[in-house]
XYZ file of C-alpha atoms in Angstrom:
548
model
C 336.305 -11.285 174.429
C 334.923 -10.619 171.057
C 332.980 -13.803 171.229
C 331.301 -12.765 174.458
C 330.213 -9.435 173.013
C 328.663 -11.183 170.063
C 326.695 -13.384 172.267
C 325.367 -10.353 174.178
C 324.202 -8.697 170.958
C 322.526 -11.852 169.827
C 320.716 -12.086 173.071
C 319.558 -8.499 172.833
C 318.291 -9.022 169.289
C 316.445 -12.145 170.236
C 314.758 -10.370 173.182
C 313.587 -7.568 170.979
C 312.051 -10.053 168.502
C 310.111 -11.875 171.290
C 308.790 -8.629 172.662
C 307.681 -7.600 169.236
C 305.731 -10.873 168.789
C 304.170 -10.877 172.308
C 300.792 -9.081 172.711
C 298.912 -8.384 175.947
C 295.036 -9.117 175.902
C 292.466 -7.593 178.288
C 289.375 -9.828 178.873
C 286.237 -8.617 180.692
C 284.035 -11.520 181.828
C 281.872 -12.050 184.962
C 283.009 -14.376 187.670
C 279.599 -16.098 187.985
C 276.331 -15.991 186.094
C 272.908 -17.520 186.823
C 271.067 -19.483 184.175
C 267.422 -20.611 184.260
C 266.907 -24.224 183.428
C 265.147 -24.635 180.140
C 266.208 -21.207 178.965
C 269.502 -20.071 177.446
C 272.422 -18.425 179.205
C 274.455 -15.516 177.884
C 278.046 -15.200 179.146
C 279.116 -11.609 178.353
C 282.672 -11.156 177.120
C 284.542 -7.999 176.019
C 288.086 -7.676 174.622
C 290.099 -6.006 171.834
C 289.238 -6.536 168.165
C 290.147 -10.045 167.181
C 289.651 -12.632 164.506
C 289.094 -15.846 166.423
C 287.387 -16.911 169.685
C 287.451 -20.336 171.334
C 285.724 -21.289 174.601
C 286.925 -24.144 176.784
C 285.553 -26.003 179.743
C 287.981 -25.722 182.612
C 289.885 -28.943 183.271
C 293.081 -29.514 185.221
C 294.742 -31.596 182.481
C 292.638 -31.482 179.327
C 291.243 -28.678 177.237
C 287.592 -29.696 176.473
C 286.188 -27.428 173.763
C 282.838 -25.723 174.439
C 282.797 -23.608 171.293
C 285.060 -23.441 168.218
C 283.809 -21.625 165.170
C 286.470 -22.968 162.832
C 286.469 -26.584 164.034
C 282.887 -27.492 165.164
C 283.778 -31.173 165.304
C 286.166 -30.506 168.127
C 283.279 -29.384 170.404
C 282.246 -31.824 173.156
C 279.104 -33.805 172.512
C 277.213 -32.271 175.431
C 277.688 -28.785 173.945
C 277.553 -29.532 170.235
C 274.755 -27.545 168.594
C 274.006 -25.655 171.823
C 276.750 -23.004 171.802
C 277.396 -19.888 169.745
C 279.238 -16.556 169.917
C 277.297 -13.360 169.264
C 278.446 -9.907 168.403
C 281.095 -8.478 166.103
C 284.713 -9.610 166.531
C 285.930 -6.323 165.084
C 284.227 -4.615 168.019
C 285.869 -6.958 170.537
C 282.643 -8.856 171.362
C 283.364 -12.433 172.485
C 280.068 -13.258 174.224
C 279.153 -16.954 174.571
C 275.547 -18.248 174.365
C 274.615 -21.718 175.676
C 271.098 -22.786 174.653
C 268.713 -25.198 176.436
C 270.400 -25.032 179.774
C 270.216 -28.301 181.663
C 270.506 -29.126 185.287
C 273.791 -30.921 184.396
C 275.226 -27.543 183.401
C 275.155 -26.392 186.981
C 278.591 -25.174 188.245
C 280.055 -25.346 184.743
C 283.345 -23.331 184.461
C 284.331 -21.925 181.083
C 287.045 -19.571 179.836
C 287.816 -17.876 176.540
C 290.940 -17.894 174.305
C 291.460 -15.088 171.822
C 293.394 -15.604 168.562
C 294.735 -19.016 169.445
C 297.542 -18.887 166.812
C 299.062 -15.669 168.124
C 301.640 -15.638 170.831
C 300.361 -14.173 174.045
C 301.535 -13.983 177.606
C 297.851 -13.868 178.893
C 296.804 -16.829 180.997
C 293.135 -16.990 179.863
C 292.344 -20.038 181.990
C 292.846 -17.909 185.086
C 289.671 -15.911 184.190
C 286.934 -18.534 184.379
C 283.162 -17.997 184.509
C 281.067 -20.249 186.732
C 277.493 -20.933 185.495
C 274.858 -21.599 188.183
C 271.695 -23.286 186.929
C 268.334 -22.687 188.698
C 264.820 -23.891 188.037
C 262.501 -20.948 188.682
C 258.782 -21.688 188.379
C 256.391 -18.799 187.750
C 255.346 -16.715 190.726
C 251.656 -15.871 191.064
C 250.345 -13.022 193.228
C 246.818 -11.752 193.747
C 244.965 -8.751 195.055
C 244.461 -9.006 198.804
C 240.785 -8.022 199.088
C 238.363 -9.132 196.390
C 234.666 -8.220 196.692
C 231.828 -9.736 194.718
C 230.926 -7.553 191.757
C 234.254 -5.713 191.607
C 237.253 -6.014 189.250
C 240.326 -7.777 190.662
C 243.823 -8.520 189.346
C 246.244 -11.488 189.421
C 249.936 -11.380 188.397
C 252.010 -14.239 187.008
C 255.775 -13.567 186.657
C 258.557 -15.800 185.399
C 262.311 -15.164 185.313
C 264.435 -16.217 182.370
C 268.081 -15.810 181.284
C 267.607 -15.807 177.541
C 266.578 -12.389 176.231
C 266.070 -13.751 172.722
C 263.143 -16.090 173.535
C 261.066 -15.486 176.685
C 258.827 -18.371 177.797
C 255.057 -18.279 177.226
C 252.531 -18.280 180.090
C 249.298 -20.206 180.328
C 246.470 -19.609 182.877
C 244.333 -22.164 184.649
C 241.193 -20.479 186.015
C 237.681 -21.287 187.150
C 235.115 -21.819 184.387
C 232.913 -19.273 186.204
C 235.495 -16.556 185.501
C 234.296 -15.468 182.094
C 235.019 -11.751 181.844
C 238.768 -11.133 182.055
C 241.671 -9.569 180.120
C 245.478 -10.209 180.144
C 248.319 -7.691 179.784
C 252.053 -8.605 179.395
C 255.396 -6.784 179.852
C 259.157 -7.562 180.223
C 261.851 -6.020 182.379
C 265.514 -6.663 183.249
C 266.245 -7.531 186.869
C 269.836 -8.062 188.127
C 271.269 -9.378 184.890
C 268.213 -11.468 184.097
C 264.839 -10.781 182.592
C 261.294 -11.064 184.002
C 258.147 -11.728 181.975
C 254.850 -10.804 183.667
C 251.187 -11.189 182.689
C 248.401 -9.440 184.607
C 244.862 -10.847 184.500
C 241.918 -8.524 185.250
C 238.591 -10.241 185.969
C 235.128 -9.628 187.402
C 234.742 -11.165 190.863
C 231.620 -13.241 191.512
C 230.712 -15.440 194.439
C 230.724 -18.499 192.146
C 234.545 -18.367 191.903
C 235.030 -18.220 195.678
C 237.536 -20.856 196.864
C 238.330 -21.852 193.289
C 242.066 -22.224 192.558
C 244.135 -20.352 190.014
C 247.664 -20.957 188.742
C 249.840 -20.244 185.741
C 252.381 -22.301 183.775
C 255.582 -21.172 182.023
C 256.425 -23.069 178.888
C 260.154 -23.302 178.209
C 261.719 -25.083 175.264
C 262.498 -28.289 177.141
C 259.778 -28.414 179.828
C 256.909 -26.588 181.529
C 256.988 -25.109 185.015
C 253.856 -24.416 187.082
C 253.285 -21.812 189.734
C 251.726 -22.622 193.065
C 247.932 -22.820 193.206
C 246.195 -20.038 195.062
C 242.511 -20.105 196.184
C 240.383 -17.084 195.388
C 238.959 -15.457 198.497
C 235.851 -13.599 197.322
C 233.927 -11.536 199.863
C 230.180 -11.669 199.247
C 226.890 -11.250 201.070
C 224.658 -14.203 202.030
C 223.262 -15.486 198.759
C 221.642 -18.658 200.099
C 220.232 -18.891 203.622
C 218.840 -22.245 204.765
C 217.166 -23.474 207.945
C 218.037 -26.953 209.192
C 216.180 -28.877 211.912
C 218.347 -30.926 214.243
C 215.655 -33.587 214.692
C 213.230 -34.838 212.111
C 210.090 -35.319 214.232
C 208.466 -32.236 215.745
C 205.846 -32.811 218.443
C 203.096 -30.385 219.320
C 203.858 -28.455 222.539
C 207.451 -29.723 222.299
C 210.711 -27.910 221.547
C 212.961 -27.760 218.483
C 216.457 -26.494 217.647
C 216.928 -24.751 214.302
C 220.249 -23.885 212.638
C 220.576 -20.987 210.198
C 223.252 -21.660 207.567
C 224.333 -19.104 204.987
C 226.399 -19.281 201.819
C 228.527 -16.163 202.237
C 232.036 -14.894 202.965
C 232.788 -13.995 205.691
C 230.373 -15.916 207.889
C 227.403 -13.992 209.342
C 227.950 -12.038 212.524
C 224.259 -11.310 213.223
C 220.935 -13.086 212.767
C 217.285 -12.072 212.857
C 214.977 -14.997 213.638
C 211.386 -14.763 212.396
C 208.670 -16.887 213.994
C 205.198 -17.000 212.470
C 202.422 -18.386 214.638
C 198.647 -17.985 214.152
C 199.315 -15.410 211.447
C 201.545 -13.180 213.598
C 205.293 -12.618 213.125
C 207.794 -12.295 215.935
C 211.405 -11.094 215.490
C 214.330 -12.200 217.639
C 217.773 -10.580 217.230
C 220.700 -12.855 217.983
C 224.350 -13.521 217.237
C 223.825 -17.295 217.436
C 223.228 -19.370 214.340
C 221.312 -21.964 216.406
C 218.108 -21.254 218.305
C 215.845 -23.407 220.474
C 212.088 -22.768 220.483
C 209.555 -24.179 222.958
C 205.788 -24.756 222.930
C 205.569 -25.550 219.239
C 202.105 -25.446 217.686
C 200.948 -27.103 214.497
C 200.796 -23.827 212.519
C 204.308 -22.591 213.391
C 206.886 -21.624 210.728
C 210.334 -20.002 210.867
C 212.626 -17.860 208.723
C 216.079 -16.351 209.252
C 217.931 -13.232 208.073
C 221.741 -13.560 208.136
C 224.073 -10.527 207.928
C 227.802 -10.073 207.356
C 229.966 -7.041 206.564
C 229.034 -7.211 202.870
C 225.224 -7.480 203.151
C 222.339 -9.700 204.251
C 220.149 -12.524 202.962
C 216.844 -14.119 203.991
C 215.829 -17.768 204.005
C 212.542 -19.230 202.801
C 209.892 -20.032 205.379
C 210.312 -23.403 207.056
C 206.876 -24.933 207.647
C 206.999 -27.489 210.420
C 205.389 -30.879 210.016
C 204.133 -31.007 213.581
C 202.942 -34.367 214.866
C 199.875 -34.395 217.138
C 197.407 -36.884 218.581
C 194.044 -37.544 216.863
C 190.991 -35.444 217.629
C 187.584 -36.772 216.558
C 185.686 -33.947 214.880
C 182.156 -32.859 215.910
C 180.752 -33.922 212.522
C 181.100 -37.542 213.599
C 177.615 -39.004 214.167
C 175.073 -41.646 213.105
C 171.865 -41.144 211.124
C 168.979 -43.560 210.924
C 168.020 -44.397 207.349
C 164.882 -46.561 207.346
C 165.976 -49.716 209.176
C 169.748 -49.030 209.057
C 172.250 -46.748 210.737
C 174.759 -44.816 208.657
C 177.685 -43.736 210.801
C 180.502 -41.367 209.857
C 183.585 -40.730 211.971
C 186.094 -37.993 211.045
C 189.388 -37.461 212.829
C 192.203 -34.951 212.425
C 195.744 -36.049 213.270
C 199.334 -35.938 212.089
C 200.317 -38.403 210.884
C 196.886 -39.456 209.611
C 194.922 -41.467 212.104
C 193.629 -45.016 211.815
C 189.898 -45.194 212.619
C 188.082 -48.064 214.373
C 184.335 -48.245 214.900
C 182.849 -50.503 217.560
C 179.248 -51.708 217.735
C 178.170 -52.651 221.235
C 181.817 -53.090 222.173
C 182.807 -55.218 219.156
C 185.134 -54.046 216.401
C 183.582 -53.763 212.977
C 184.422 -56.069 210.136
C 186.497 -54.730 207.292
C 183.956 -55.453 204.558
C 181.251 -52.896 205.513
C 183.764 -50.350 206.785
C 185.918 -48.000 204.724
C 188.379 -45.184 205.446
C 188.837 -42.383 202.932
C 190.870 -39.195 202.877
C 189.113 -35.845 202.758
C 189.875 -32.496 201.176
C 191.065 -31.197 204.527
C 194.690 -31.710 205.432
C 195.342 -34.524 207.935
C 191.616 -35.397 208.147
C 190.359 -38.919 207.426
C 186.823 -40.258 207.490
C 185.457 -43.704 208.315
C 181.974 -44.806 207.261
C 179.795 -47.818 208.099
C 176.199 -48.932 207.567
C 174.658 -51.415 210.021
C 171.210 -52.693 210.914
C 169.606 -50.534 213.575
C 168.491 -52.146 216.817
C 166.623 -50.807 219.806
C 169.808 -50.313 221.794
C 172.811 -49.910 219.521
C 175.908 -48.223 220.931
C 178.472 -47.142 218.335
C 181.779 -45.533 219.254
C 184.707 -44.315 217.173
C 188.409 -44.558 218.060
C 191.153 -42.738 216.149
C 194.805 -43.531 216.824
C 198.301 -42.747 215.502
C 201.844 -42.980 216.864
C 201.287 -39.910 219.052
C 198.058 -40.886 220.814
C 194.376 -41.752 220.395
C 190.866 -40.367 220.905
C 187.508 -42.123 221.422
C 183.995 -40.724 221.063
C 180.504 -42.186 221.503
C 178.575 -41.377 218.320
C 175.143 -39.843 218.737
C 172.211 -41.199 216.676
C 170.234 -38.627 214.706
C 166.721 -40.068 214.188
C 165.402 -38.603 210.962
C 162.989 -39.632 208.293
C 164.277 -41.795 205.575
C 165.941 -40.278 202.627
C 163.106 -41.541 200.384
C 160.494 -39.754 202.507
C 162.526 -36.612 202.439
C 162.782 -36.939 198.690
C 158.998 -37.245 198.258
C 158.475 -34.364 200.662
C 160.870 -32.262 198.675
C 158.956 -33.091 195.477
C 155.383 -32.617 196.846
C 155.936 -29.561 199.009
C 156.175 -27.078 196.093
C 152.941 -28.530 194.603
C 151.047 -28.187 197.883
C 152.181 -24.641 198.274
C 151.103 -23.806 194.716
C 147.677 -25.413 195.292
C 147.140 -23.436 198.497
C 148.090 -20.184 196.808
C 145.676 -20.950 193.929
C 142.755 -21.503 196.328
C 143.456 -18.275 198.142
C 143.559 -16.335 194.857
C 140.312 -17.925 193.665
C 138.441 -16.980 196.843
C 139.932 -13.515 196.738
C 138.780 -12.923 193.132
C 135.293 -14.263 193.818
C 134.878 -11.994 196.822
C 135.941 -8.786 195.142
C 134.142 -9.578 191.828
C 130.652 -9.971 193.425
C 131.028 -7.044 195.827
C 129.584 -3.688 194.545
C 131.984 -0.853 194.142
C 132.535 1.823 196.748
C 129.621 4.336 197.034
C 126.970 1.857 195.840
C 123.530 2.398 197.605
C 121.303 -0.588 198.225
C 117.508 0.250 198.247
C 115.859 -2.887 199.498
C 113.072 -1.202 201.331
C 114.217 -2.647 204.601
C 114.057 0.047 207.300
C 113.635 -0.130 211.024
C 112.704 3.445 211.766
C 109.038 4.864 211.725
C 107.756 5.857 208.360
C 106.509 9.332 207.654
C 105.075 10.659 204.476
C 108.370 11.318 202.843
C 109.478 7.926 203.795
C 106.429 6.435 202.191
C 107.135 8.291 199.020
C 110.637 6.978 198.988
C 109.374 3.531 199.826
C 106.940 3.620 196.986
C 109.715 4.729 194.693
C 111.738 1.784 195.815
C 108.842 -0.510 195.248
C 108.449 0.845 191.759
C 112.098 0.119 191.150
C 111.600 -3.374 192.396
C 108.600 -3.867 190.202
C 110.445 -2.592 187.131
C 113.236 -4.958 187.882
C 110.745 -7.814 188.108
C 109.267 -6.930 184.787
C 112.675 -6.905 183.200
C 113.482 -10.248 184.706
C 110.194 -11.657 183.428
C 111.038 -10.508 179.936
C 114.481 -12.032 180.080
C 113.137 -15.379 181.219
C 114.928 -15.387 184.556
C 113.611 -15.784 188.093
C 114.268 -12.538 189.990
C 113.695 -14.109 193.329
C 116.404 -16.630 192.813
C 118.837 -13.968 191.645
C 118.142 -11.726 194.599
C 118.706 -14.563 197.041
C 121.820 -15.921 195.312
C 124.276 -14.613 197.910
C 122.484 -15.674 201.116
C 120.652 -18.962 201.504
C 120.151 -19.587 205.195
C 119.524 -16.128 206.707
C 115.884 -16.483 207.955
C 115.929 -13.090 209.576
C 116.552 -11.351 206.312
C 113.904 -13.452 204.538
C 111.266 -12.544 207.137
C 112.004 -8.903 206.597
C 111.827 -9.178 202.833
C 108.390 -10.916 202.560
C 106.229 -8.081 204.151
C 108.068 -5.600 202.018
C 107.212 -7.517 198.882
C 103.508 -7.684 199.900
C 103.365 -3.966 200.437
C 105.042 -3.533 197.065
C 102.279 -5.390 195.269
C 99.570 -3.395 197.058
C 101.044 -0.093 196.037
C 101.659 -1.217 192.522
C 98.684 0.757 191.252
C 99.944 4.016 192.699
C 103.403 3.592 191.198
C 102.727 5.683 188.054
C 101.648 8.669 190.050
C 104.971 8.761 191.782
C 106.982 8.564 188.708
C 108.045 12.124 189.043
C 109.130 11.624 192.593
C 111.245 8.683 191.600
C 113.304 10.858 189.349
C 114.434 12.772 192.429
C 116.099 9.579 193.579
C 118.317 9.234 190.502
C 121.267 8.413 192.591
C 119.449 5.620 194.418
C 119.922 2.148 192.918
C 118.153 -1.148 193.467
C 120.017 -4.218 194.613
C 118.972 -7.711 195.373
C 119.114 -9.353 198.747
C 122.452 -10.948 198.047
C 123.913 -7.608 197.020
C 122.569 -6.031 200.175
C 124.177 -8.646 202.271
C 127.458 -8.103 200.512
C 127.145 -4.432 201.162
């Protein structure tokens, strides 16, 4: 009986000693945690103050070591150098950090053991943490509506599970995007972290449809975002007209398409047609138009409009093809014994010219075709011997049609004759003018001035006494003139008759007057006083009288 009591006491003592050595631990760890491939993963752990922490990989039989601070060599190869415990043990921090997370770490289960040498009734392997590994490329987002000339923004965000070292971001943008800035910020989202960069740039139509993306650089690899095209809204900056067919025929029809470099596409068009210097506007919603009755001087332009603005094309000048027309200047001229023929034709494309003489085509040697200063006008020239009946015709032809004209012959003097006429004509005119001036000067030089009185003694009315006195005075004047002429050695009769040579009537009248003059010569002195009364009367010779 005593023995049994002793055994009971021993058992009680032993139980008290075990209870004193057994300690209960409280561990706070998550059930699962997500890790980003290429980043690190932090497994939070919280317990009482302790001195030692060991992490194991869960295994049904073995105890693979993930982390052991006192025995690093015991750590599995796949985790050696990649694991660590952060925080202060005195504060109960038992957090595990696994660096450079790999895809092979996906679904890894780990658990912690506190103070391995102490006796504990806690089953730590029942509180495992499952690590889920994800590869998360950067996410790029952009402003919905971007207009040319305005500032726009683009975001690039990347998630990571390692707060100690966020990944870096790199941008791939169009070389035309020159003015831009980048801003960065971090934030925690559901136990992980997000790193975001925002790019602000100036929108221009040159970057329309160009692609942008960003890349996240982790420690082990790089991850790229998806590529997004830039949708820039801009007005028509280049408007072009395109002909559906290359050859345009006069009086035919054409179809023209108006294309515009813009975004969005035009919703309205204004077609401009210029013909014979006048413009015509046609409003339409169609980018293709058909025009009829085309003439050779027709041109087109187009104004395209969208919700941003409008733009105008350059003028499209049509190269209209038309049949030859022989111009009116085409003719033949006779030069001495040869005919020089010229034929001019207007056509598009340029015409080929053929001259025929009496129905026969000309040889190539005397015939030449030259271009002229006028657009689409060519000229053909030939020189042939002229015959009595020479018929010359001109034919102009191109791929559109032909035209034929009988050339008229312009009979003119030779070029040499015209040249001599051109040289001699000014001389003849000068000679004629000189003769006229000479006669004019002679006439007005010999003629007495106005108011001059000619006393020749020739009267046809009856003579009275006063008339006789005057006649005697005139005779005296005549006599004095004769005396003066005698002294000077000249013949007064010749001088007086110098103007008129063949007027017999005047001579017959002069001779009796001279006879009477000589008879009354003796009485001349007595009438000297009377002659003074005729101071204003002057003598003149017969030629002067006739000129009067």
